[in-house]
Amino acid sequence: MDKGLLIVLSGPSGVGKGTVCSVLRNKMPELIYSVSATTRLPRQGEVEGVNYFFKSKEQFQDMIARDALLEHAEYVGNYYGTPRDFVERTLASGKDVILEIEVQGALKVKQKFPDGIFVFLLPPSLDELKQRITGRGTESLDTINNRMSVAVEEMNLLRHYDYAVLNDEIDAACDRIRSIIIAEHCRRERFLPYVTGMKAAIEKA
Amino acid sequence: MDKGLLIVLSGPSGVGKGTVCSVLRNKMPELIYSVSATTRLPRQGEVEGVNYFFKSKEQFQDMIARDALLEHAEYVGNYYGTPRDFVERTLASGKDVILEIEVQGALKVKQKFPDGIFVFLLPPSLDELKQRITGRGTESLDTINNRMSVAVEEMNLLRHYDYAVLNDEIDAACDRIRSIIIAEHCRRERFLPYVTGMKAAIEKA
């Protein structure tokens, strides 16, 4: 059986990665979503192995030491990371895995998984990005301008990715990501053994 | 404006290129179909520039001499070829062009258009291919076996293509080709100027 594909969906903060990912989840139920490990405590209703793999700080540090994480980061005092084992087992079973992650984390994953398909979500315009960043709360103009600069710096990392998807409209963006996944399954290399098998069969007949 | 993409759809004889292409034509009206030049006479209802560009033998030979054809071949005493000008003008206008062609012709096109997207249509199985080849008429077993050998030799040329599409079911095959076209439009390279423009705009602001 063919191995599955690892699809890494990233993009600047405020671009709408989470929303696109959750809509895609409904449209492509066959995709397996990578489950993160975290040291933060479970919230009401969160299920181990579904929402997160919940770990103690010691367990998490042990995973780092064993190179058992594709990437990890600290955020507001807690660790978050992508367990390598879950990704590798799922791919080996022939299923595609999607990983939604911020830009820096994605580049770390690329070092360990150069065969992944790296997809970068882009805002339709600077105005739209500003609106989304502003829409989050009541931040000062300085904070907003700072976030815009960070987002544009992050966009500059597009060159390390394979594909760019414009998030102008959620359904359109999801259709593009779905298309990228289908196209990657059609790469010539995946079919060379199939053709070799046919050639052998007809020569034997 | 971005240039369009040249999509070259090929595959062994009997695989169903023509059928897939005509269904795709309905599903993707925005795709422009490459119009061939030929020296054969127009049949009832055929329209110049729609079905073919009809040429005299002298005109056709002149096109060959001027390198005005991406490829050409002789078939039952008539010439057939792909005018380079039509393809280049359409791509320059930002529209995608699809060219349905047999395996050898596609490889000639690749020499002149290495940037094309080369898609190889594969039969779902040897049995299915045999059935399609047999289904065409009342050929002898020798003829059928010979055609099968040729088809399998042609399949061996898959390694020169970018993508393989299994023609197990016409709608599924068309969806795969559509996905390949959409994915190719999402290649990172096409968006680098967009990001550079955003960076320049925010630095200026």
PDB file of C-alpha atoms in Angstrom, chain A residues 122-126 148-149 152-153 155-156 158-159 161-166 175-176 178-180 182-183 186-188 191-192 194-195 198-199 201-202, chain B residues 122-126 148-149 152-153 155-156 158-159 161-166 175-176 178-180 182-183 186-188 191-192 194-195 198-199 201-202:
ATOM      1  CA  LEU A 122      -2.271  33.927   2.159  1.00  0.00           C
ATOM      2  CA  PRO A 123      -4.632  36.804   2.989  1.00  0.00           C
ATOM      3  CA  PRO A 124      -6.454  38.209  -0.058  1.00  0.00           C
ATOM      4  CA  SER A 125      -5.047  41.671   0.693  1.00  0.00           C
ATOM      5  CA  LEU A 126      -3.237  43.722   3.331  1.00  0.00           C
ATOM      6  CA  MET A 148       0.954  43.519  10.670  1.00  0.00           C
ATOM      7  CA  SER A 149       4.752  43.790  10.401  1.00  0.00           C
ATOM      8  CA  VAL A 152       4.284  40.380   6.555  1.00  0.00           C
ATOM      9  CA  GLU A 153       7.656  39.054   7.789  1.00  0.00           C
ATOM     10  CA  MET A 155       4.675  35.878   4.582  1.00  0.00           C
ATOM     11  CA  ASN A 156       8.222  36.373   3.432  1.00  0.00           C
ATOM     12  CA  LEU A 158       6.477  31.609   1.606  1.00  0.00           C
ATOM     13  CA  ARG A 159       9.575  30.782  -0.442  1.00  0.00           C
ATOM     14  CA  TYR A 161       6.748  26.286   0.951  1.00  0.00           C
ATOM     15  CA  ASP A 162       5.470  24.254  -2.007  1.00  0.00           C
ATOM     16  CA  TYR A 163       2.092  25.877  -2.521  1.00  0.00           C
ATOM     17  CA  ALA A 164       0.307  29.129  -1.752  1.00  0.00           C
ATOM     18  CA  VAL A 165      -3.453  29.244  -1.235  1.00  0.00           C
ATOM     19  CA  LEU A 166      -5.298  32.544  -1.258  1.00  0.00           C
ATOM     20  CA  ASP A 175     -11.213  23.410  -2.742  1.00  0.00           C
ATOM     21  CA  ARG A 176      -7.670  24.538  -3.588  1.00  0.00           C
ATOM     22  CA  ARG A 178      -8.246  19.530  -1.614  1.00  0.00           C
ATOM     23  CA  SER A 179      -6.975  19.894  -5.202  1.00  0.00           C
ATOM     24  CA  ILE A 180      -3.375  20.087  -4.024  1.00  0.00           C
ATOM     25  CA  ILE A 182      -5.451  15.036  -4.988  1.00  0.00           C
ATOM     26  CA  ALA A 183      -2.779  16.309  -7.407  1.00  0.00           C
ATOM     27  CA  CYS A 186      -1.298  11.765  -8.932  1.00  0.00           C
ATOM     28  CA  ARG A 187       2.464  12.373  -9.060  1.00  0.00           C
ATOM     29  CA  ARG A 188       4.052  10.188 -11.690  1.00  0.00           C
ATOM     30  CA  PHE A 191       2.496   5.078 -10.501  1.00  0.00           C
ATOM     31  CA  LEU A 192       5.790   3.824 -11.903  1.00  0.00           C
ATOM     32  CA  TYR A 194       1.967   0.067 -11.373  1.00  0.00           C
ATOM     33  CA  VAL A 195       3.179   0.420 -14.972  1.00  0.00           C
ATOM     34  CA  MET A 198       1.555  -4.235 -16.135  1.00  0.00           C
ATOM     35  CA  LYS A 199       4.587  -4.590 -18.380  1.00  0.00           C
ATOM     36  CA  ALA A 201       2.224  -9.192 -16.637  1.00  0.00           C
ATOM     37  CA  ILE A 202       1.896  -8.782 -20.405  1.00  0.00           C
TER      38      ILE A 202
ATOM     39  CA  LEU B 122      -3.665   5.193 -17.292  1.00  0.00           C
ATOM     40  CA  PRO B 123      -6.106   2.288 -17.736  1.00  0.00           C
ATOM     41  CA  PRO B 124      -7.419   0.877 -14.453  1.00  0.00           C
ATOM     42  CA  SER B 125      -6.128  -2.595 -15.420  1.00  0.00           C
ATOM     43  CA  LEU B 126      -4.728  -4.623 -18.308  1.00  0.00           C
ATOM     44  CA  MET B 148      -1.741  -4.390 -26.207  1.00  0.00           C
ATOM     45  CA  SER B 149       2.047  -4.644 -26.543  1.00  0.00           C
ATOM     46  CA  VAL B 152       2.171  -1.223 -22.659  1.00  0.00           C
ATOM     47  CA  GLU B 153       5.294   0.111 -24.406  1.00  0.00           C
ATOM     48  CA  MET B 155       2.830   3.277 -20.776  1.00  0.00           C
ATOM     49  CA  ASN B 156       6.519   2.805 -20.188  1.00  0.00           C
ATOM     50  CA  LEU B 158       5.043   7.583 -18.112  1.00  0.00           C
ATOM     51  CA  ARG B 159       8.432   8.416 -16.567  1.00  0.00           C
ATOM     52  CA  TYR B 161       5.378  12.905 -17.493  1.00  0.00           C
ATOM     53  CA  ASP B 162       4.564  14.922 -14.379  1.00  0.00           C
ATOM     54  CA  TYR B 163       1.314  13.272 -13.327  1.00  0.00           C
ATOM     55  CA  ALA B 164      -0.550   9.996 -13.836  1.00  0.00           C
ATOM     56  CA  VAL B 165      -4.348   9.855 -13.757  1.00  0.00           C
ATOM     57  CA  LEU B 166      -6.143   6.544 -13.446  1.00  0.00           C
ATOM     58  CA  ASP B 175     -11.832  15.629 -11.065  1.00  0.00           C
ATOM     59  CA  ARG B 176      -8.187  14.518 -10.787  1.00  0.00           C
ATOM     60  CA  ARG B 178      -9.099  19.536 -12.638  1.00  0.00           C
ATOM     61  CA  SER B 179      -7.297  19.190  -9.282  1.00  0.00           C
ATOM     62  CA  ILE B 180      -3.915  19.033 -11.011  1.00  0.00           C
ATOM     63  CA  ILE B 182      -5.855  24.054  -9.729  1.00  0.00           C
ATOM     64  CA  ALA B 183      -2.836  22.815  -7.754  1.00  0.00           C
ATOM     65  CA  CYS B 186      -1.175  27.362  -6.461  1.00  0.00           C
ATOM     66  CA  ARG B 187       2.570  26.776  -6.932  1.00  0.00           C
ATOM     67  CA  ARG B 188       4.516  28.995  -4.574  1.00  0.00           C
ATOM     68  CA  PHE B 191       2.761  34.075  -5.498  1.00  0.00           C
ATOM     69  CA  LEU B 192       6.228  35.340  -4.635  1.00  0.00           C
ATOM     70  CA  TYR B 194       2.343  39.071  -4.557  1.00  0.00           C
ATOM     71  CA  VAL B 195       4.113  38.728  -1.199  1.00  0.00           C
ATOM     72  CA  MET B 198       2.667  43.363   0.206  1.00  0.00           C
ATOM     73  CA  LYS B 199       6.012  43.750   1.956  1.00  0.00           C
ATOM     74  CA  ALA B 201       3.381  48.332   0.608  1.00  0.00           C
ATOM     75  CA  ILE B 202       3.657  47.911   4.377  1.00  0.00           C
TER      76      ILE B 202
END
